[in-house]
mmCIF file of C-alpha atoms in Angstrom:
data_model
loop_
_atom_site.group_PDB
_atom_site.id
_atom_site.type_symbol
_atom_site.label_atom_id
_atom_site.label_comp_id
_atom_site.label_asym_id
_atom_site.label_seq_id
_atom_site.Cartn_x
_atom_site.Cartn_y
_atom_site.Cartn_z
ATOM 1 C CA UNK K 25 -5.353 2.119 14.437
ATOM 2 C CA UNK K 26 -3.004 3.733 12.439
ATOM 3 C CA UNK K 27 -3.261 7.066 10.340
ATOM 4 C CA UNK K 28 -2.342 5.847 6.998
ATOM 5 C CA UNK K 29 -1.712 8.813 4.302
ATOM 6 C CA UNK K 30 -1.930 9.125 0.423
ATOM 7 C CA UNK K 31 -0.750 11.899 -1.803
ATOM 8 C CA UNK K 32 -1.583 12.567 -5.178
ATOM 9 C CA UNK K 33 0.710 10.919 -6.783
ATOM 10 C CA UNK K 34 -0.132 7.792 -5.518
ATOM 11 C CA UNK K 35 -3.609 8.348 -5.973
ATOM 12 C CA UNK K 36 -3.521 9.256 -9.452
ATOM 13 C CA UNK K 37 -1.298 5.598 -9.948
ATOM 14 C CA UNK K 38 -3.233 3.772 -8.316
ATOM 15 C CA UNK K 39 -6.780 4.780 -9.830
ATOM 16 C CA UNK K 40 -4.512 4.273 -13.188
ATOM 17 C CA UNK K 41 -3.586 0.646 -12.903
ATOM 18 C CA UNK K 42 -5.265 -1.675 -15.646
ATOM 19 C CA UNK K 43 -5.382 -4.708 -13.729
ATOM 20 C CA UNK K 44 -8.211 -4.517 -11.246
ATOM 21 C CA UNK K 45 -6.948 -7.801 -8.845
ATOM 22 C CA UNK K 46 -3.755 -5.687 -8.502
ATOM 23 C CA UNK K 47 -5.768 -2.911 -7.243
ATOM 24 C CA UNK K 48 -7.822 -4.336 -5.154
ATOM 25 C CA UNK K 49 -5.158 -6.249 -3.534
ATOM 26 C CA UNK K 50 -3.007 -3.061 -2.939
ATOM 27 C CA UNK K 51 -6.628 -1.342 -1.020
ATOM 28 C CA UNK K 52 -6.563 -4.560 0.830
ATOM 29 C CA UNK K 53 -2.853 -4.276 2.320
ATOM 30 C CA UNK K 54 -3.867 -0.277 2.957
ATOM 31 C CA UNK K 55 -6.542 -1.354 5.150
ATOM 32 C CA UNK K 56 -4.796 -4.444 7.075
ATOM 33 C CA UNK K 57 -1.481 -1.465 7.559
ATOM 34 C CA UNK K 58 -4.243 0.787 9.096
ATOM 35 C CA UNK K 59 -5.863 -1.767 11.010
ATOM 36 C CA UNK K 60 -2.444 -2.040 12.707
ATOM 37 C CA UNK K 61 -0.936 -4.755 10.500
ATOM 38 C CA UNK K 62 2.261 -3.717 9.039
ATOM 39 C CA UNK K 63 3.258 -7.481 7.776
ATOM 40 C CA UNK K 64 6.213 -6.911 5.439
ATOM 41 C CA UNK K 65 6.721 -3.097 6.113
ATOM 42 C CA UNK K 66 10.463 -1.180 6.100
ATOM 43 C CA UNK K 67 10.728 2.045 7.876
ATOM 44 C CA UNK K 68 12.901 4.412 5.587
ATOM 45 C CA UNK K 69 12.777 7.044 7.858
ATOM 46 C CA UNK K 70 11.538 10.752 8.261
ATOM 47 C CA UNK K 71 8.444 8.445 9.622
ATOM 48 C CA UNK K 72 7.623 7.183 6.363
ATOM 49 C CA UNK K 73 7.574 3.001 5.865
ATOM 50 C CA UNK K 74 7.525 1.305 2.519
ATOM 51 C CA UNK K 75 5.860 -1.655 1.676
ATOM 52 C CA UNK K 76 5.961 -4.664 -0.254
ATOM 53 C CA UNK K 77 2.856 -6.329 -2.009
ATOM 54 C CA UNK K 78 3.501 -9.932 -3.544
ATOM 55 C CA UNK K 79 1.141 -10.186 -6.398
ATOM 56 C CA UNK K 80 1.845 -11.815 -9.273
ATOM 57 C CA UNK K 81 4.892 -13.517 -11.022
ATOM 58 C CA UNK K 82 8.716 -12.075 -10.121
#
């Protein structure tokens, strides 16, 4: 399992997207990272990853 952490910031962006599907897509990939899949995951250092969600056209 792995710890994953929010902060505000992201909080507060996430409860404020419009499009629910988006949403619930980006909860989804939260819970397969902690489960312990990473899938298309970058580490940028300082032991902080990014991630990238495909969802939607572009």
């Amino acid at each position: 399992m792995i710890e994953v952490q929010q902060n505000a910031t992201f909080a507060r962006w996430l409860r404020s997207l419009r499009d629910a599907r988006a949403r619930a897509g980006i909860v989804a990939r939260i819970d397969r990272m902690a489960a312990g899949n990473l899938g298309d995951a970058k580490p940028v250092g300082g032991g902080v990853s990014e991630i990238r969600v495909h969802y939607g056209p572009g």
